[in-house]
Amino acid sequence: MDIQLSVFVKTMRKEHGLTQEDLAAKAGVGLRFVRELEQGKQTLRMDKVNQVLGLFGHEVGAVPIGNGK
């Protein structure tokens, strides 16, 4: 399954009943960072992305490209 990071974070946040403010506080990142992450900003700090993903049991990893497209 190919899902964008921004969509994944927003979906997981909503599934866990969190506001953006709640997620920022729990992950130890700023509200602006959460908003930019969910909006798909192209340049984000990986350590902060992993702080957010860690709340949902995930982390950034290498994935193969060229999925037949």
PDB file of C-alpha atoms in Angstrom:
ATOM      1  CA  MET A   1       0.000   0.000   0.000  1.00  0.00           C
ATOM      2  CA  ASP A   2       1.396   3.365  -1.047  1.00  0.00           C
ATOM      3  CA  ILE A   3       0.249   6.210   1.195  1.00  0.00           C
ATOM      4  CA  GLN A   4       1.642   9.694   1.539  1.00  0.00           C
ATOM      5  CA  LEU A   5       3.205  10.558   4.866  1.00  0.00           C
ATOM      6  CA  SER A   6       0.916  13.559   5.297  1.00  0.00           C
ATOM      7  CA  VAL A   7      -2.206  11.445   4.788  1.00  0.00           C
ATOM      8  CA  PHE A   8      -0.912   8.729   7.117  1.00  0.00           C
ATOM      9  CA  VAL A   9      -0.221  11.159   9.965  1.00  0.00           C
ATOM     10  CA  LYS A  10      -3.553  12.930   9.603  1.00  0.00           C
ATOM     11  CA  THR A  11      -5.450   9.635   9.447  1.00  0.00           C
ATOM     12  CA  MET A  12      -3.657   8.184  12.471  1.00  0.00           C
ATOM     13  CA  ARG A  13      -4.149  11.379  14.448  1.00  0.00           C
ATOM     14  CA  LYS A  14      -7.881  11.318  13.798  1.00  0.00           C
ATOM     15  CA  GLU A  15      -8.142   7.571  14.528  1.00  0.00           C
ATOM     16  CA  HIS A  16      -6.547   8.226  17.916  1.00  0.00           C
ATOM     17  CA  GLY A  17      -8.905  11.142  18.601  1.00  0.00           C
ATOM     18  CA  LEU A  18      -6.139  13.740  18.723  1.00  0.00           C
ATOM     19  CA  THR A  19      -6.225  17.355  17.653  1.00  0.00           C
ATOM     20  CA  GLN A  20      -3.188  18.817  15.964  1.00  0.00           C
ATOM     21  CA  GLU A  21      -2.420  20.560  19.254  1.00  0.00           C
ATOM     22  CA  ASP A  22      -2.656  17.249  21.153  1.00  0.00           C
ATOM     23  CA  LEU A  23      -0.357  15.515  18.683  1.00  0.00           C
ATOM     24  CA  ALA A  24       2.209  18.298  18.853  1.00  0.00           C
ATOM     25  CA  ALA A  25       2.245  18.187  22.656  1.00  0.00           C
ATOM     26  CA  LYS A  26       2.482  14.395  22.874  1.00  0.00           C
ATOM     27  CA  ALA A  27       5.240  14.216  20.235  1.00  0.00           C
ATOM     28  CA  GLY A  28       7.222  17.116  21.668  1.00  0.00           C
ATOM     29  CA  VAL A  29       7.098  19.140  18.452  1.00  0.00           C
ATOM     30  CA  GLY A  30       5.526  22.467  17.610  1.00  0.00           C
ATOM     31  CA  LEU A  31       2.011  22.924  16.306  1.00  0.00           C
ATOM     32  CA  ARG A  32       3.413  24.565  13.174  1.00  0.00           C
ATOM     33  CA  PHE A  33       5.476  21.432  12.487  1.00  0.00           C
ATOM     34  CA  VAL A  34       2.402  19.188  12.732  1.00  0.00           C
ATOM     35  CA  ARG A  35       0.477  21.466  10.391  1.00  0.00           C
ATOM     36  CA  GLU A  36       3.309  21.511   7.856  1.00  0.00           C
ATOM     37  CA  LEU A  37       3.670  17.729   8.095  1.00  0.00           C
ATOM     38  CA  GLU A  38      -0.034  17.180   7.450  1.00  0.00           C
ATOM     39  CA  GLN A  39       0.046  19.655   4.563  1.00  0.00           C
ATOM     40  CA  GLY A  40       2.818  17.674   2.879  1.00  0.00           C
ATOM     41  CA  LYS A  41       5.675  20.153   3.187  1.00  0.00           C
ATOM     42  CA  GLN A  42       8.608  18.793   1.192  1.00  0.00           C
ATOM     43  CA  THR A  43      11.378  19.738   3.634  1.00  0.00           C
ATOM     44  CA  LEU A  44      10.970  18.565   7.210  1.00  0.00           C
ATOM     45  CA  ARG A  45      13.437  17.389   9.841  1.00  0.00           C
ATOM     46  CA  MET A  46      13.489  13.610   9.885  1.00  0.00           C
ATOM     47  CA  ASP A  47      14.106  13.430  13.628  1.00  0.00           C
ATOM     48  CA  LYS A  48      10.920  15.390  14.269  1.00  0.00           C
ATOM     49  CA  VAL A  49       8.985  13.312  11.732  1.00  0.00           C
ATOM     50  CA  ASN A  50      10.120  10.213  13.615  1.00  0.00           C
ATOM     51  CA  GLN A  51       9.022  11.745  16.924  1.00  0.00           C
ATOM     52  CA  VAL A  52       5.509  12.055  15.504  1.00  0.00           C
ATOM     53  CA  LEU A  53       5.511   8.653  13.797  1.00  0.00           C
ATOM     54  CA  GLY A  54       6.850   7.011  16.953  1.00  0.00           C
ATOM     55  CA  LEU A  55       3.555   7.737  18.698  1.00  0.00           C
ATOM     56  CA  PHE A  56       1.893   5.431  16.186  1.00  0.00           C
ATOM     57  CA  GLY A  57       4.582   2.737  16.251  1.00  0.00           C
ATOM     58  CA  HIS A  58       6.220   3.759  12.971  1.00  0.00           C
ATOM     59  CA  GLU A  59       9.372   5.462  11.729  1.00  0.00           C
ATOM     60  CA  VAL A  60      10.737   6.795   8.446  1.00  0.00           C
ATOM     61  CA  GLY A  61      12.514   4.150   6.411  1.00  0.00           C
ATOM     62  CA  ALA A  62      13.954   3.460   3.008  1.00  0.00           C
ATOM     63  CA  VAL A  63      11.507   2.080   0.480  1.00  0.00           C
ATOM     64  CA  PRO A  64      12.126   0.940  -3.074  1.00  0.00           C
ATOM     65  CA  ILE A  65      11.254   3.323  -5.889  1.00  0.00           C
ATOM     66  CA  GLY A  66      10.004   2.500  -9.363  1.00  0.00           C
ATOM     67  CA  ASN A  67       6.876   0.608  -8.399  1.00  0.00           C
ATOM     68  CA  GLY A  68       6.044  -0.172 -12.014  1.00  0.00           C
ATOM     69  CA  LYS A  69       4.838   3.282 -13.005  1.00  0.00           C
TER      70      LYS A  69
END
